[in-house]
XYZ file of C-alpha atoms in Angstrom:
708
model
C -23.834 14.433 -20.512
C -22.966 17.035 -23.165
C -22.096 16.257 -26.798
C -18.363 16.693 -26.197
C -18.379 14.013 -23.495
C -20.512 11.723 -25.681
C -17.917 11.883 -28.508
C -15.051 11.220 -26.079
C -16.879 8.218 -24.617
C -17.364 6.814 -28.110
C -13.730 7.314 -29.180
C -12.253 5.919 -25.953
C -14.593 2.928 -25.684
C -12.469 -0.288 -25.736
C -14.603 -1.663 -28.573
C -14.300 1.505 -30.683
C -13.483 1.004 -34.390
C -11.979 4.082 -36.013
C -14.577 6.223 -37.773
C -14.405 9.049 -40.280
C -16.290 12.265 -39.566
C -19.124 11.084 -41.839
C -19.259 7.753 -39.978
C -19.616 9.672 -36.715
C -22.414 11.796 -38.197
C -24.332 8.644 -39.096
C -23.657 7.040 -35.703
C -24.932 10.122 -33.880
C -27.779 10.594 -36.383
C -26.984 14.287 -36.703
C -28.956 16.508 -39.026
C -27.642 19.408 -41.099
C -28.260 21.778 -38.189
C -26.164 19.869 -35.622
C -23.436 18.725 -38.038
C -21.540 22.029 -37.676
C -21.611 21.675 -33.864
C -20.052 18.187 -34.167
C -17.354 19.502 -36.508
C -16.548 22.360 -34.107
C -16.294 19.961 -31.166
C -13.931 17.690 -33.142
C -11.684 20.684 -33.913
C -11.753 21.657 -30.254
C -10.890 18.129 -29.087
C -8.070 17.930 -31.598
C -6.673 21.247 -30.386
C -6.900 20.030 -26.785
C -4.981 16.853 -27.786
C -7.840 14.600 -26.715
C -8.206 13.074 -30.188
C -6.214 13.056 -33.410
C -7.333 12.892 -37.043
C -5.304 10.329 -38.982
C -4.003 10.744 -42.536
C -6.987 8.663 -43.657
C -9.276 11.191 -41.957
C -10.208 8.805 -39.155
C -10.921 9.980 -35.602
C -8.405 8.311 -33.287
C -7.903 8.298 -29.494
C -4.542 9.585 -28.301
C -2.349 7.103 -26.444
C -0.220 8.022 -23.443
C 2.931 7.695 -25.551
C 1.489 10.097 -28.128
C 0.500 12.543 -25.395
C 4.050 12.518 -24.041
C 5.275 13.733 -27.437
C 3.037 16.823 -27.490
C 4.317 19.974 -25.839
C 6.267 23.177 -26.369
C 9.660 24.144 -27.740
C 12.108 25.916 -25.458
C 14.854 27.436 -27.585
C 18.480 27.845 -26.490
C 20.901 30.547 -27.583
C 22.812 28.169 -29.836
C 19.850 27.781 -32.181
C 18.922 24.315 -30.924
C 15.993 23.636 -28.623
C 14.426 21.362 -26.077
C 10.994 19.805 -26.290
C 9.068 20.220 -23.019
C 6.217 17.708 -22.792
C 2.784 18.501 -21.379
C 3.483 15.572 -19.066
C 5.632 17.186 -16.344
C 7.198 13.807 -15.486
C 8.465 13.295 -19.048
C 12.103 14.299 -19.509
C 12.955 17.104 -21.925
C 14.050 16.031 -25.405
C 16.964 17.655 -27.257
C 16.102 18.991 -30.729
C 18.910 19.911 -33.121
C 18.604 23.113 -35.130
C 17.996 21.239 -38.397
C 15.273 19.115 -36.758
C 13.113 22.022 -35.573
C 11.127 22.234 -38.824
C 10.930 26.010 -38.441
C 9.592 25.906 -34.882
C 10.414 28.850 -32.641
C 10.413 29.463 -28.907
C 7.166 28.445 -27.135
C 5.599 27.002 -30.320
C 3.319 24.055 -29.630
C 4.555 20.967 -31.461
C 4.324 17.231 -31.915
C 7.673 15.418 -32.027
C 9.094 12.012 -32.810
C 11.998 10.389 -30.952
C 15.055 9.611 -33.080
C 17.508 8.644 -30.334
C 16.793 7.244 -26.879
C 18.184 8.817 -23.721
C 21.747 7.822 -22.895
C 23.715 8.231 -19.701
C 24.240 11.938 -19.101
C 22.390 12.930 -22.291
C 18.784 13.746 -23.112
C 16.855 11.785 -25.695
C 16.905 13.394 -29.169
C 13.897 14.102 -31.307
C 12.581 15.970 -34.325
C 9.553 18.175 -34.813
C 6.999 16.458 -37.060
C 4.205 19.035 -36.763
C 3.795 22.590 -35.515
C 0.391 22.495 -33.833
C 0.181 26.139 -32.873
C 2.452 29.147 -33.178
C 3.217 31.085 -30.014
C 1.303 34.316 -30.256
C 3.848 36.215 -28.271
C 5.115 39.686 -29.047
C 8.879 39.902 -29.445
C 11.084 42.685 -28.122
C 14.213 43.586 -30.050
C 16.375 46.208 -31.736
C 15.333 47.654 -35.097
C 18.018 47.633 -37.778
C 16.968 49.999 -40.542
C 17.839 49.566 -44.223
C 16.561 51.262 -47.378
C 12.929 50.298 -47.855
C 12.954 47.586 -45.188
C 14.551 46.564 -41.921
C 15.094 43.736 -39.457
C 14.315 43.331 -35.783
C 17.054 41.501 -33.915
C 15.296 39.827 -30.963
C 16.731 40.524 -27.495
C 16.002 36.887 -26.742
C 18.497 35.242 -29.087
C 16.838 31.893 -28.482
C 14.090 32.992 -30.912
C 16.544 31.912 -33.573
C 15.905 34.319 -36.479
C 15.974 38.018 -37.163
C 12.534 39.259 -38.217
C 12.010 40.964 -41.583
C 10.107 44.259 -41.413
C 8.670 45.868 -44.560
C 8.752 49.668 -44.630
C 4.953 49.910 -44.299
C 5.161 47.835 -41.093
C 8.025 49.795 -39.486
C 5.870 52.291 -37.533
C 8.552 54.817 -38.585
C 10.987 53.375 -36.066
C 14.513 54.797 -36.085
C 17.676 52.760 -36.422
C 18.612 51.059 -33.111
C 15.205 51.760 -31.523
C 13.932 49.204 -29.025
C 10.640 47.910 -30.434
C 7.898 45.318 -30.023
C 7.179 43.235 -33.110
C 4.314 40.907 -33.958
C 4.922 38.006 -36.367
C 2.553 38.143 -39.333
C 4.003 35.352 -41.508
C 6.259 32.311 -41.316
C 7.366 31.677 -44.922
C 8.647 28.191 -45.796
C 11.931 29.718 -46.881
C 13.480 32.819 -45.393
C 13.046 34.751 -42.198
C 9.773 35.354 -40.342
C 8.002 38.552 -41.319
C 6.603 40.939 -38.740
C 5.209 44.360 -38.063
C 6.300 46.780 -35.350
C 3.406 47.490 -32.988
C 5.199 49.585 -30.375
C 8.357 51.668 -30.013
C 9.697 51.326 -26.460
C 12.393 53.979 -26.887
C 15.806 54.863 -28.234
C 18.900 52.858 -27.347
C 20.280 55.701 -25.169
C 17.074 56.343 -23.225
C 17.292 56.012 -19.439
C 16.678 52.429 -18.209
C 15.797 51.284 -21.757
C 17.202 47.807 -21.090
C 14.995 47.286 -18.029
C 11.958 48.777 -19.784
C 12.550 46.309 -22.626
C 12.555 43.392 -20.168
C 9.331 44.652 -18.596
C 7.720 44.644 -22.037
C 9.224 41.261 -22.960
C 7.584 39.688 -19.904
C 4.237 41.353 -20.706
C 4.100 43.099 -17.351
C 1.394 45.793 -17.204
C 3.253 49.039 -16.555
C 0.624 51.730 -17.049
C -2.644 52.112 -15.188
C -5.791 52.503 -17.268
C -7.372 55.916 -17.793
C -10.307 54.794 -15.662
C -7.978 53.854 -12.782
C -6.179 57.193 -12.981
C -9.556 58.931 -12.878
C -10.771 56.883 -9.893
C -7.485 57.624 -8.087
C -8.379 61.326 -8.052
C -11.411 60.612 -5.867
C -9.795 58.371 -3.252
C -10.691 59.362 0.319
C -7.846 61.165 2.041
C -9.432 61.307 5.477
C -11.259 58.787 7.655
C -14.833 59.672 8.512
C -16.054 59.908 12.115
C -18.665 57.221 11.442
C -15.980 54.820 10.185
C -13.852 55.418 13.281
C -16.801 54.755 15.597
C -17.603 51.476 13.798
C -14.119 50.075 14.441
C -12.090 48.683 17.335
C -9.795 51.505 18.415
C -6.154 50.459 18.916
C -4.711 53.970 18.598
C -3.502 54.010 22.228
C -1.638 50.720 21.711
C 2.116 51.281 21.205
C 2.600 50.362 17.539
C 5.536 50.427 15.115
C 6.308 49.540 11.514
C 9.669 47.965 10.617
C 10.762 48.112 6.970
C 13.740 48.801 4.726
C 15.215 52.296 4.733
C 13.992 52.975 1.178
C 10.481 51.571 1.647
C 7.596 53.887 0.816
C 4.516 51.705 1.429
C 3.926 50.217 4.873
C 1.236 47.547 4.899
C 2.020 45.918 8.268
C 2.508 47.214 11.804
C 2.997 45.355 15.087
C 2.212 45.796 18.786
C 3.018 43.613 21.810
C 1.909 43.337 25.431
C 2.883 40.934 28.200
C -0.053 38.832 29.410
C 1.234 36.957 32.470
C 3.560 34.262 31.111
C 2.148 34.792 27.625
C 2.436 37.460 24.953
C -0.364 39.307 23.175
C 0.892 39.995 19.658
C -1.067 42.342 17.401
C -0.420 42.234 13.670
C -2.127 45.203 11.994
C -2.508 45.031 8.209
C -3.634 47.939 6.029
C -7.357 47.627 5.255
C -6.960 47.892 1.479
C -10.323 46.190 0.920
C -12.066 49.207 2.450
C -10.743 51.388 -0.380
C -10.469 48.956 -3.305
C -13.938 47.726 -4.144
C -14.798 44.907 -6.538
C -15.768 45.808 -10.116
C -13.866 49.108 -10.062
C -11.125 50.009 -12.538
C -8.571 50.091 -9.700
C -9.551 46.552 -8.715
C -9.465 45.331 -12.337
C -5.954 46.736 -12.849
C -4.775 45.315 -9.522
C -6.089 41.854 -10.438
C -4.461 41.979 -13.878
C -1.100 42.801 -12.280
C -1.639 40.332 -9.444
C 1.212 41.800 -7.430
C 3.771 44.582 -7.352
C 7.024 43.951 -9.211
C 10.296 45.236 -7.760
C 13.094 45.860 -10.259
C 15.577 47.650 -8.012
C 15.396 51.256 -9.285
C 11.982 50.697 -10.925
C 8.806 49.546 -9.179
C 5.590 48.474 -10.916
C 3.031 48.862 -8.096
C -0.143 46.833 -7.922
C -2.073 49.874 -6.703
C -1.892 53.566 -7.655
C 0.458 55.670 -5.497
C -2.463 57.534 -3.876
C -3.355 54.222 -2.223
C -0.043 52.380 -1.865
C 1.964 55.325 -0.503
C -1.019 57.333 0.721
C -4.168 56.458 2.650
C -3.471 52.689 2.782
C 0.124 53.036 3.966
C 0.486 52.757 7.757
C 2.508 55.953 8.029
C 3.652 57.067 11.504
C 1.467 59.458 13.537
C -1.467 59.150 11.142
C -4.797 57.421 11.762
C -5.168 54.425 9.471
C -7.754 51.713 8.892
C -6.492 48.174 9.443
C -7.446 44.554 9.879
C -5.886 43.364 13.127
C -5.032 39.796 14.054
C -4.552 39.520 17.828
C -2.738 36.360 18.966
C -2.098 35.209 22.516
C 1.067 33.085 22.359
C 2.484 30.966 25.193
C 6.147 30.310 26.008
C 6.131 27.242 23.715
C 5.158 29.348 20.692
C 1.592 28.011 20.548
C -1.221 30.407 19.664
C -3.689 29.690 22.483
C -6.214 32.354 21.429
C -6.759 34.592 18.449
C -9.241 37.158 17.245
C -9.728 39.468 14.282
C -10.872 43.082 14.154
C -11.694 45.849 11.745
C -9.582 48.433 13.526
C -8.163 51.920 13.510
C -4.505 52.363 14.492
C -1.899 55.103 14.728
C 1.713 53.956 14.352
C 4.058 55.581 16.880
C 7.294 55.052 14.961
C 8.563 54.069 11.527
C 11.583 51.862 12.353
C 14.106 50.526 9.825
C 15.761 47.112 9.762
C 19.334 48.410 9.910
C 18.699 50.299 13.157
C 16.671 47.501 14.766
C 19.426 45.010 13.882
C 22.107 47.329 15.286
C 20.164 47.550 18.561
C 19.278 43.857 18.894
C 22.267 42.127 17.281
C 25.089 44.596 17.939
C 23.874 45.957 21.273
C 24.038 49.583 20.167
C 22.087 51.380 22.920
C 22.550 54.775 21.272
C 20.270 53.958 18.350
C 17.088 54.870 20.247
C 16.379 57.432 22.983
C 12.836 56.254 23.742
C 12.923 53.617 26.489
C 9.529 52.250 25.401
C 10.972 51.404 21.955
C 13.854 49.546 23.595
C 11.530 47.637 25.958
C 9.113 46.666 23.179
C 11.885 45.631 20.777
C 13.315 43.312 23.429
C 9.861 41.781 23.949
C 9.424 41.412 20.189
C 12.804 39.687 19.986
C 12.002 37.245 22.809
C 8.764 36.296 21.058
C 10.623 35.956 17.750
C 12.961 33.422 19.366
C 10.036 31.506 20.893
C 8.235 31.303 17.530
C 11.416 30.329 15.688
C 12.077 27.495 18.167
C 8.504 26.272 17.757
C 8.811 26.197 13.963
C 12.193 24.487 14.210
C 10.748 21.727 16.408
C 7.940 20.996 13.973
C 10.435 20.830 11.076
C 9.999 24.148 9.260
C 12.840 24.720 6.773
C 14.594 28.037 7.397
C 16.509 28.767 4.204
C 19.567 30.986 4.497
C 20.691 31.429 0.895
C 22.446 34.525 -0.378
C 20.176 37.281 -1.635
C 21.696 40.093 -3.632
C 21.824 43.674 -2.418
C 22.155 45.679 -5.644
C 22.472 49.443 -5.382
C 21.338 51.141 -8.580
C 21.383 54.822 -9.495
C 18.262 56.396 -11.028
C 19.878 56.342 -14.477
C 20.444 52.566 -14.232
C 24.146 52.549 -13.287
C 25.001 49.707 -10.903
C 26.928 51.136 -7.960
C 27.613 48.013 -5.907
C 26.591 44.381 -5.346
C 26.853 42.543 -2.036
C 25.113 39.911 0.079
C 21.930 41.131 1.703
C 22.140 40.911 5.475
C 19.197 39.459 7.441
C 19.230 40.416 11.096
C 16.860 39.871 14.014
C 14.613 42.709 12.822
C 14.027 41.048 9.441
C 13.470 37.649 11.044
C 11.111 39.135 13.628
C 8.730 40.526 11.015
C 8.929 37.244 9.072
C 7.958 35.224 12.169
C 5.045 37.484 13.091
C 3.661 37.544 9.553
C 3.950 33.743 9.313
C 2.006 33.397 12.568
C -0.768 35.746 11.366
C -1.024 33.997 7.997
C -1.404 30.612 9.704
C -4.097 31.929 12.048
C -6.222 33.257 9.194
C -5.794 30.057 7.146
C -6.690 27.900 10.172
C -9.856 29.931 10.760
C -11.260 29.239 7.284
C -9.952 25.663 7.127
C -11.770 24.678 10.329
C -14.952 26.355 9.068
C -14.524 24.381 5.813
C -15.378 27.556 3.925
C -14.129 28.230 0.351
C -10.792 30.006 0.601
C -7.541 30.737 -1.203
C -4.535 28.968 0.313
C -0.800 29.215 -0.227
C 0.416 25.646 -0.742
C 3.841 24.080 -1.208
C 3.729 20.453 -2.294
C 6.305 17.792 -1.441
C 9.396 17.763 -3.692
C 9.361 15.246 -6.527
C 11.249 11.991 -6.017
C 13.670 12.496 -8.916
C 14.673 15.941 -7.630
C 15.222 14.545 -4.156
C 17.481 11.829 -5.600
C 19.521 14.450 -7.469
C 19.840 16.466 -4.247
C 20.969 13.364 -2.353
C 23.688 12.774 -4.957
C 24.893 16.357 -4.650
C 25.000 16.054 -0.856
C 26.922 12.781 -1.076
C 29.467 14.469 -3.353
C 29.994 17.050 -0.596
C 30.239 14.444 2.166
C 26.703 14.687 3.595
C 23.856 12.204 3.646
C 20.113 12.423 3.984
C 18.560 9.021 4.677
C 15.163 7.593 3.877
C 12.749 7.643 0.972
C 9.695 9.384 2.408
C 11.427 12.571 3.497
C 9.890 15.185 5.766
C 10.732 18.881 6.191
C 12.705 18.032 9.340
C 15.103 15.868 7.293
C 15.988 18.869 5.135
C 16.213 21.128 8.161
C 18.850 18.873 9.765
C 21.105 19.243 6.707
C 20.893 23.042 6.934
C 21.842 22.847 10.613
C 24.933 20.754 9.744
C 26.247 23.245 7.161
C 25.341 26.428 9.055
C 28.297 28.835 9.027
C 30.365 26.786 6.554
C 31.583 27.905 3.107
C 29.141 25.553 1.396
C 26.096 26.785 3.352
C 24.977 29.120 0.575
C 25.427 26.446 -2.114
C 23.476 23.790 -0.190
C 20.686 26.249 0.553
C 20.485 27.031 -3.159
C 20.509 23.341 -4.170
C 17.813 22.578 -1.615
C 15.684 25.446 -2.911
C 15.994 24.057 -6.467
C 14.866 20.669 -5.129
C 11.633 22.120 -3.769
C 8.499 22.596 -5.813
C 7.271 26.111 -6.459
C 4.777 27.402 -3.915
C 1.489 28.467 -5.466
C -2.062 29.563 -4.728
C -4.891 27.047 -4.574
C -8.546 26.915 -3.599
C -7.862 23.446 -2.180
C -6.121 23.166 1.171
C -2.846 21.278 1.068
C 0.402 21.222 3.018
C 3.021 23.922 2.956
C 6.030 21.610 2.924
C 8.663 24.283 3.535
C 6.859 25.659 6.597
C 5.761 22.188 7.743
C 2.175 23.301 8.257
C -1.247 22.227 7.012
C -2.736 25.724 7.099
C -1.232 28.663 5.276
C -2.353 31.667 3.265
C -1.213 35.193 2.382
C -2.912 37.872 4.495
C -0.205 40.372 5.412
C 0.604 42.299 2.198
C -2.578 43.527 0.472
C -0.854 46.641 -0.900
C 1.431 44.503 -3.052
C -0.341 41.109 -3.421
C -3.851 40.565 -4.742
C -4.376 37.159 -3.013
C -4.115 39.001 0.316
C -6.859 41.356 -0.846
C -9.123 38.345 -1.560
C -8.382 37.037 1.934
C -9.178 40.450 3.457
C -12.567 40.598 1.756
C -13.476 37.169 3.115
C -12.141 37.995 6.595
C -14.186 41.215 6.708
C -17.290 39.165 5.853
C -16.431 36.831 8.756
C -15.883 39.697 11.215
C -19.253 41.195 10.253
C -21.068 37.811 10.323
C -21.869 38.009 6.602
C -20.270 34.812 5.266
C -23.759 33.313 5.023
C -24.629 35.787 2.262
C -22.009 34.285 -0.066
C -22.875 31.647 -2.687
C -20.211 29.068 -1.816
C -20.434 27.164 -5.127
C -19.875 30.351 -7.106
C -17.085 31.428 -4.749
C -15.314 28.062 -5.115
C -15.255 28.418 -8.903
C -13.996 31.999 -8.839
C -11.285 31.138 -6.285
C -10.033 28.327 -8.548
C -9.658 30.815 -11.416
C -8.127 33.405 -9.080
C -5.533 30.920 -7.811
C -4.408 29.972 -11.343
C -4.232 33.577 -12.530
C -2.409 34.883 -9.449
C 0.118 32.024 -9.485
C 0.808 33.001 -13.116
C 1.255 36.713 -12.354
C 3.621 35.838 -9.511
C 5.751 33.647 -11.804
C 5.720 36.365 -14.474
C 7.033 38.963 -12.026
C 9.648 36.614 -10.580
C 10.968 35.779 -14.053
C 11.292 39.468 -14.913
C 12.898 40.234 -11.538
C 15.398 37.422 -12.117
C 16.251 38.656 -15.632
C 16.712 42.232 -14.395
C 18.936 40.999 -11.560
C 21.061 39.033 -14.055
C 21.256 42.098 -16.308
C 22.388 44.367 -13.490
C 24.999 41.840 -12.391
C 26.362 41.760 -15.940
C 26.434 45.563 -16.110
C 28.381 45.572 -12.844
C 30.852 42.790 -13.712
C 31.773 44.123 -17.153
C 34.147 46.542 -15.440
C 35.991 43.598 -13.880
C 36.855 41.624 -17.034
C 40.325 40.201 -16.461
C 40.097 40.440 -12.661
C 40.340 37.528 -10.216
C 37.669 36.560 -7.644
C 36.998 33.705 -5.250
C 33.762 31.734 -5.097
C 32.118 28.371 -4.550
C 31.034 25.824 -7.158
C 27.222 25.900 -7.216
C 26.549 23.399 -10.011
C 28.383 20.993 -12.321
C 27.033 19.977 -15.722
C 28.215 18.106 -18.795
C 29.235 21.418 -20.431
C 30.750 23.372 -17.555
C 30.971 24.480 -13.950
C 28.867 27.253 -12.383
C 30.559 29.307 -9.678
C 28.909 31.764 -7.287
C 31.185 34.576 -6.145
C 31.174 36.014 -2.647
C 29.128 38.984 -3.904
C 26.360 36.555 -5.148
C 27.251 36.945 -8.864
C 27.172 33.583 -10.689
C 29.130 32.747 -13.828
C 30.043 29.732 -15.944
C 33.369 28.093 -16.690
C 32.876 26.149 -19.933
C 35.147 23.161 -20.518
C 35.354 23.779 -24.271
C 37.120 27.117 -23.770
C 39.824 25.579 -21.577
C 43.199 24.313 -22.747
C 42.690 21.331 -20.437
C 40.373 18.404 -21.052
C 37.458 17.730 -18.684
C 35.242 14.760 -18.046
C 31.806 15.027 -16.425
C 31.199 12.268 -13.852
C 27.404 12.261 -13.690
C 27.046 9.597 -10.989
C 29.404 11.461 -8.658
C 28.285 14.943 -9.769
C 31.925 15.901 -10.238
C 34.109 17.272 -13.018
C 37.512 15.693 -13.654
C 40.442 17.523 -15.229
C 42.155 14.670 -17.079
C 45.331 16.722 -17.596
C 45.927 17.853 -14.008
C 44.190 14.778 -12.493
C 42.011 17.080 -10.370
C 38.408 16.647 -9.271
C 35.904 19.464 -8.844
C 32.889 19.026 -6.558
C 29.858 21.142 -5.722
C 30.746 23.434 -2.829
C 34.491 23.560 -3.589
C 36.071 26.968 -3.145
C 37.896 28.087 -6.271
C 39.623 31.090 -7.778
C 38.387 32.360 -11.146
C 39.137 35.090 -13.653
C 36.312 37.005 -15.337
C 36.776 36.378 -19.074
C 33.700 37.822 -20.789
C 30.337 39.431 -20.058
C 27.418 39.273 -22.514
C 24.904 41.894 -21.387
C 22.378 40.988 -24.102
C 22.225 37.307 -23.126
C 22.953 38.091 -19.460
C 25.833 35.582 -19.271
C 29.170 35.840 -17.460
C 32.085 33.608 -18.500
C 34.797 32.561 -16.045
C 38.115 30.789 -16.410
C 39.631 28.661 -13.661
C 42.811 29.979 -12.087
C 44.719 26.750 -11.499
C 47.342 28.126 -9.143
C 46.198 28.529 -5.550
C 42.753 26.984 -6.228
C 41.137 24.797 -3.610
C 39.885 21.559 -5.127
C 38.945 18.078 -3.984
C 41.357 15.265 -4.714
C 40.310 11.663 -5.170
C-alpha cells in the first residue's frame, strides 16, 4: 500500500478524529525528508476532492453531499450559469449572475445550495470557492483602442470582454479574429489576457469556421515531421508484398460512396454459395503504412479521427495516404484487410475468416446512382450487366441482414440529417434533408456485420481489445421520453426496457409527420456511444459484440483494431504483453472518445452556423415545421429543411403557461395547447450568427395545434 492510500485509509476510518497536518506528521512518524512528500500528497488529494482542509487547518473526509457540490460552471448567454456536478446523477443547479463570484465558463468550483428544486425549476446555488480556473484559450474579435484593446469572446457565455494591454496585443489589427490566454483575474474589473495567435482578418475566407476549429482545439496542421515522412510514403506495392498476401484481384469488387468523396476505405464483393452468400468486406490496410512511433501515427492519434465541416475537412492522415496509396481507388492494386463472411438466408454469419489481401476495385459507384437503380428502377444507369447482377445480390443480402437485426431488436433510427451545400468561399447555397436510399443502407449493413465479426473474434478469445459500447439509457431519461410519447398519444410499457421496445415505437410512427421528432427525442434519450477496453452491450444495435474496424483512414480506433487483427492473422498475438496492452487500450479508449466528442461538437457548431447564414436571407418569411421540444421558456420547432429555431414566450403578445407534467405549452389567451410533434406555421423573426440562434414567431392563423 502506497503512502497516498495509507493517508486515505486514516482519514476515512470510522474512528478517525480530525487531525492537523502536524498531527498527521506525528501519527505517521515522518522525518524532515518525508514531510514534503506528505504535504504534496495532501495537496494532490485536496485537488482530487478526496479530502478537504477545514478553516481550522484540519484534514477532513469529504461526504457524498459535499462531493455533489463540486463540479464545473457552464455559462449561458444571459450571463448566468449552471453548476454541473461531478456526480452525473446530480441535477444541474442554476447560478444567478451575481452569485457566480467571478467564475467563468468551465471553471471548477464548490457551491452551496440557496434554494431547493421546485416543480419545473432547477435548484439555485451560489459559488463559494473557485477551485481551479479553466485553462482554456478563448477565441474572439479584437477591438483596438489607443494603447490597449479588448477581445470580445465569440462564446458570449464567457461573460466578460477581456482587457488586452498594448504589449500583449501581438500587433493584432482592429476586428482581427484572435486567440487570447487569460493572465489575470482581478477582483474588480475585467479579466486581463494576452493574444497568442491571430487567426485572420474578419473578411478572410471561411474565417468563421476557422475560428470554430480553433475554439474547439482541433489540430488543423500536421507537424513538420509528419510532412517530411509523407514525402517518403510508398507509392507502389512491392512484388514481395503481393506474393505474401491473399490475392482477391480477380474478385468483382466495387466501392460505393458519396459523389464528392475522395478517400475510399471500404470495398465490397459478393458471390452466391448455394443458398448462402459469401460477402467480402475489404478495408484499406492503413496499418501497413502507418507504423507506431512515427510522426504520422502521433499526429493521427492526437486527432483521433477526421473532422468533416462541409467545405473544410481536417483529415486524420496526410493526403498522400488518405487520398493516395491507402484509398481503394478503382483499377489500382491496393493492400487491404478482408473479412469474408458466409451468411445464410436468416442473416446469420455461419463462417468467417480474415485475410491480409490485395484487391483491385472494378468500379467506383456513387450512392445517388445505386439508389436510382435499386429504388427507382432506372435500368439506364449502368451498362455493365455484372454491376446490375451484383447490385441486386447486394440488395437481397442487405434485406436479409436488416430483417435479422430487426428481429433481434436493433434500433434503426431515421432522423433527419442535413444536406448543406456550401461554396468554397463559405456561402451556403442550399439546405435540405439528406436522402438515405438502399445503397446507403447496404453499406451500413455490411460494415455492421464486419464490425461484429471482428469484435466477436477477440471477445471469444478473451484477448485485450477496444470495443465500441453503447450502455442502456438512464431511467430518468427514459421517463422523460415516456412522457413525451404520452403527450403525442403513444405509450411504451414496462420499466426494464429493451431495444425492441424502442424499435416498436419507431415502426408505429414510420412515415408520419412526427417520425423525425420522435427519432430525435429517442436519440436524446440514449446514452452516447463510446470506446472501451471492457466489453459491454451496444444497446442501439442490440448486440454484445461490437467494434470499429471499417474506417481506418478516418478513425484511429479502427487502426488499433487493424494492428491487433494483423497480429492474429500472422499468429503473433502471443508476442504481446497483455497486461501492458490492457492499460494502453484503457487510455486509448478515453482519449479517442474525447477526440470524437470534440469533433462532433465542432461539427454541430459549424452546422448551426451555416444554417444561420442560410436563414438570415429569409427573415420575415413563413415556413412550416414540427414542434421538437417544449420548455419553460419556449418552443423549439424543426422546419422541413431540418433547420431548428426557438419561439420564446416572452417575445409574444400572448401569455403562455408551461405544463411540465404533460410536456405541453398552453396559450392562456387563445386557449390553445401545443404538443411535441404538432405541425405549426412560423415566421422567421431574427438570426444571430454569432450565437448561432434563430428566433421564430408563431403564425396563429392556419396553424395546426392540439386542442384539449
